[in-house]
JSON list of C-alpha atoms in Angstrom, two decimals:
[
{"chain": "A", "resi": 1100, "resn": "MET", "atom": "CA", "xyz": [47.80, 88.58, -38.42]},
{"chain": "A", "resi": 1101, "resn": "THR", "atom": "CA", "xyz": [46.05, 86.00, -36.31]},
{"chain": "A", "resi": 1102, "resn": "VAL", "atom": "CA", "xyz": [45.85, 82.65, -37.93]},
{"chain": "A", "resi": 1103, "resn": "THR", "atom": "CA", "xyz": [43.55, 79.32, -37.22]},
{"chain": "A", "resi": 1104, "resn": "LEU", "atom": "CA", "xyz": [45.36, 76.35, -37.78]},
{"chain": "A", "resi": 1105, "resn": "ARG", "atom": "CA", "xyz": [43.32, 73.39, -37.88]},
{"chain": "A", "resi": 1106, "resn": "LEU", "atom": "CA", "xyz": [45.49, 70.31, -36.78]},
{"chain": "A", "resi": 1107, "resn": "PHE", "atom": "CA", "xyz": [45.33, 66.89, -38.48]},
{"chain": "A", "resi": 1108, "resn": "GLY", "atom": "CA", "xyz": [47.06, 63.56, -38.45]},
{"chain": "A", "resi": 1109, "resn": "ALA", "atom": "CA", "xyz": [50.04, 63.48, -35.94]},
{"chain": "A", "resi": 1110, "resn": "PHE", "atom": "CA", "xyz": [49.85, 66.97, -35.16]},
{"chain": "A", "resi": 1111, "resn": "ARG", "atom": "CA", "xyz": [46.41, 66.05, -33.34]},
{"chain": "A", "resi": 1112, "resn": "GLU", "atom": "CA", "xyz": [48.31, 64.32, -30.77]},
{"chain": "A", "resi": 1113, "resn": "TYR", "atom": "CA", "xyz": [49.89, 67.24, -29.87]},
{"chain": "A", "resi": 1114, "resn": "GLU", "atom": "CA", "xyz": [46.58, 69.58, -29.31]},
{"chain": "A", "resi": 1115, "resn": "PRO", "atom": "CA", "xyz": [43.77, 67.59, -28.37]},
{"chain": "A", "resi": 1116, "resn": "SER", "atom": "CA", "xyz": [41.30, 70.48, -29.47]},
{"chain": "A", "resi": 1117, "resn": "GLY", "atom": "CA", "xyz": [42.58, 70.50, -33.32]},
{"chain": "A", "resi": 1118, "resn": "ARG", "atom": "CA", "xyz": [43.46, 73.95, -33.35]},
{"chain": "A", "resi": 1119, "resn": "VAL", "atom": "CA", "xyz": [45.87, 76.53, -32.70]},
{"chain": "A", "resi": 1120, "resn": "GLN", "atom": "CA", "xyz": [46.03, 80.47, -32.86]},
{"chain": "A", "resi": 1121, "resn": "LEU", "atom": "CA", "xyz": [49.20, 81.98, -34.18]},
{"chain": "A", "resi": 1122, "resn": "GLN", "atom": "CA", "xyz": [50.37, 85.61, -34.79]},
{"chain": "A", "resi": 1123, "resn": "VAL", "atom": "CA", "xyz": [52.26, 85.99, -38.07]},
{"chain": "A", "resi": 1124, "resn": "PRO", "atom": "CA", "xyz": [53.47, 89.41, -39.37]},
{"chain": "A", "resi": 1125, "resn": "GLU", "atom": "CA", "xyz": [51.54, 91.07, -42.46]},
{"chain": "A", "resi": 1126, "resn": "PRO", "atom": "CA", "xyz": [52.22, 90.12, -45.10]},
{"chain": "A", "resi": 1127, "resn": "ALA", "atom": "CA", "xyz": [52.58, 86.47, -44.31]},
{"chain": "A", "resi": 1128, "resn": "THR", "atom": "CA", "xyz": [53.67, 83.28, -46.00]},
{"chain": "A", "resi": 1129, "resn": "VAL", "atom": "CA", "xyz": [53.23, 80.00, -45.81]},
{"chain": "A", "resi": 1130, "resn": "ALA", "atom": "CA", "xyz": [57.21, 80.05, -44.67]},
{"chain": "A", "resi": 1131, "resn": "ASP", "atom": "CA", "xyz": [56.40, 82.52, -42.11]},
{"chain": "A", "resi": 1132, "resn": "LEU", "atom": "CA", "xyz": [53.64, 80.66, -41.01]},
{"chain": "A", "resi": 1133, "resn": "ARG", "atom": "CA", "xyz": [55.69, 77.54, -40.93]},
{"chain": "A", "resi": 1134, "resn": "ALA", "atom": "CA", "xyz": [58.10, 79.31, -38.98]},
{"chain": "A", "resi": 1135, "resn": "ALA", "atom": "CA", "xyz": [55.73, 80.68, -36.31]},
{"chain": "A", "resi": 1136, "resn": "LEU", "atom": "CA", "xyz": [54.36, 76.67, -35.90]},
{"chain": "A", "resi": 1137, "resn": "ASP", "atom": "CA", "xyz": [57.66, 75.71, -35.43]},
{"chain": "A", "resi": 1138, "resn": "ALA", "atom": "CA", "xyz": [58.50, 77.95, -32.76]},
{"chain": "A", "resi": 1139, "resn": "PHE", "atom": "CA", "xyz": [55.20, 77.11, -31.00]},
{"chain": "A", "resi": 1140, "resn": "GLY", "atom": "CA", "xyz": [55.88, 73.53, -31.25]},
{"chain": "A", "resi": 1141, "resn": "ARG", "atom": "CA", "xyz": [59.07, 73.44, -29.75]},
{"chain": "A", "resi": 1142, "resn": "THR", "atom": "CA", "xyz": [58.01, 75.80, -26.92]},
{"chain": "A", "resi": 1143, "resn": "HIS", "atom": "CA", "xyz": [54.05, 74.25, -26.20]},
{"chain": "A", "resi": 1144, "resn": "TRP", "atom": "CA", "xyz": [54.63, 70.42, -27.29]},
{"chain": "A", "resi": 1145, "resn": "PRO", "atom": "CA", "xyz": [57.34, 68.54, -25.69]},
{"chain": "A", "resi": 1146, "resn": "ALA", "atom": "CA", "xyz": [56.98, 65.49, -27.96]},
{"chain": "A", "resi": 1147, "resn": "PHE", "atom": "CA", "xyz": [57.01, 68.09, -31.14]},
{"chain": "A", "resi": 1148, "resn": "ARG", "atom": "CA", "xyz": [59.05, 66.72, -33.84]},
{"chain": "A", "resi": 1149, "resn": "PRO", "atom": "CA", "xyz": [60.20, 69.35, -36.09]},
{"chain": "A", "resi": 1150, "resn": "GLU", "atom": "CA", "xyz": [61.06, 66.86, -39.33]},
{"chain": "A", "resi": 1151, "resn": "LEU", "atom": "CA", "xyz": [57.40, 66.10, -39.48]},
{"chain": "A", "resi": 1152, "resn": "LEU", "atom": "CA", "xyz": [56.87, 69.92, -40.04]},
{"chain": "A", "resi": 1153, "resn": "ARG", "atom": "CA", "xyz": [59.23, 69.92, -42.66]},
{"chain": "A", "resi": 1154, "resn": "VAL", "atom": "CA", "xyz": [57.44, 67.51, -44.74]},
{"chain": "A", "resi": 1155, "resn": "SER", "atom": "CA", "xyz": [53.98, 68.60, -44.15]},
{"chain": "A", "resi": 1156, "resn": "ALA", "atom": "CA", "xyz": [51.49, 70.64, -46.38]},
{"chain": "A", "resi": 1157, "resn": "PHE", "atom": "CA", "xyz": [49.40, 73.82, -45.41]},
{"chain": "A", "resi": 1158, "resn": "ALA", "atom": "CA", "xyz": [46.04, 74.07, -47.50]},
{"chain": "A", "resi": 1159, "resn": "SER", "atom": "CA", "xyz": [43.61, 76.70, -47.46]},
{"chain": "A", "resi": 1160, "resn": "ALA", "atom": "CA", "xyz": [40.08, 75.88, -48.02]},
{"chain": "A", "resi": 1161, "resn": "SER", "atom": "CA", "xyz": [40.17, 75.21, -51.26]},
{"chain": "A", "resi": 1162, "resn": "ASP", "atom": "CA", "xyz": [44.21, 74.95, -52.27]},
{"chain": "A", "resi": 1163, "resn": "VAL", "atom": "CA", "xyz": [47.60, 73.33, -51.05]},
{"chain": "A", "resi": 1164, "resn": "LEU", "atom": "CA", "xyz": [49.98, 75.95, -50.96]},
{"chain": "A", "resi": 1165, "resn": "ARG", "atom": "CA", "xyz": [53.45, 76.29, -51.45]},
{"chain": "A", "resi": 1166, "resn": "ASP", "atom": "CA", "xyz": [55.91, 78.23, -48.76]},
{"chain": "A", "resi": 1167, "resn": "ALA", "atom": "CA", "xyz": [55.98, 81.35, -50.88]},
{"chain": "A", "resi": 1168, "resn": "GLU", "atom": "CA", "xyz": [52.38, 81.58, -51.55]},
{"chain": "A", "resi": 1169, "resn": "PRO", "atom": "CA", "xyz": [50.70, 84.24, -49.07]},
{"chain": "A", "resi": 1170, "resn": "LEU", "atom": "CA", "xyz": [48.34, 83.21, -46.58]},
{"chain": "A", "resi": 1171, "resn": "PRO", "atom": "CA", "xyz": [44.26, 83.60, -47.28]},
{"chain": "A", "resi": 1172, "resn": "ALA", "atom": "CA", "xyz": [43.07, 86.84, -46.33]},
{"chain": "A", "resi": 1173, "resn": "ASP", "atom": "CA", "xyz": [40.55, 84.98, -43.57]},
{"chain": "A", "resi": 1174, "resn": "GLY", "atom": "CA", "xyz": [43.60, 83.22, -41.70]},
{"chain": "A", "resi": 1175, "resn": "GLU", "atom": "CA", "xyz": [42.09, 79.69, -41.86]},
{"chain": "A", "resi": 1176, "resn": "LEU", "atom": "CA", "xyz": [44.23, 77.01, -42.75]},
{"chain": "A", "resi": 1177, "resn": "ALA", "atom": "CA", "xyz": [45.15, 73.56, -42.19]},
{"chain": "A", "resi": 1178, "resn": "ILE", "atom": "CA", "xyz": [48.38, 71.27, -41.75]},
{"chain": "A", "resi": 1179, "resn": "LEU", "atom": "CA", "xyz": [48.27, 68.16, -43.50]},
{"chain": "A", "resi": 1180, "resn": "PRO", "atom": "CA", "xyz": [51.37, 65.42, -42.40]},
{"chain": "A", "resi": 1181, "resn": "PRO", "atom": "CA", "xyz": [52.17, 63.21, -45.24]},
{"chain": "A", "resi": 1182, "resn": "VAL", "atom": "CA", "xyz": [49.89, 59.77, -44.54]},
{"chain": "A", "resi": 1183, "resn": "SER", "atom": "CA", "xyz": [51.07, 56.41, -45.32]},
{"chain": "A", "resi": 1184, "resn": "GLY", "atom": "CA", "xyz": [49.56, 53.00, -44.80]},
{"chain": "A", "resi": 1185, "resn": "GLY", "atom": "CA", "xyz": [47.30, 50.46, -46.57]}
]
């Protein structure tokens, strides 16, 4: 399955286009996507911080998804790192 992942927050710094496409085996869960992004980041992004990935959420167009949940059929998701500030 091809997943198009929109990048937000600090992840935008890794990929100026704001998107990456990843391949995950079907049927895939959010945990599978998290693992695929970890492997991609370690290979393609020199400044990649795995600890940021561990605390980030994945969302479909309508829901924030937990690691055990299946990926949406359209393969469109976003990664949302935690935010802070005032």
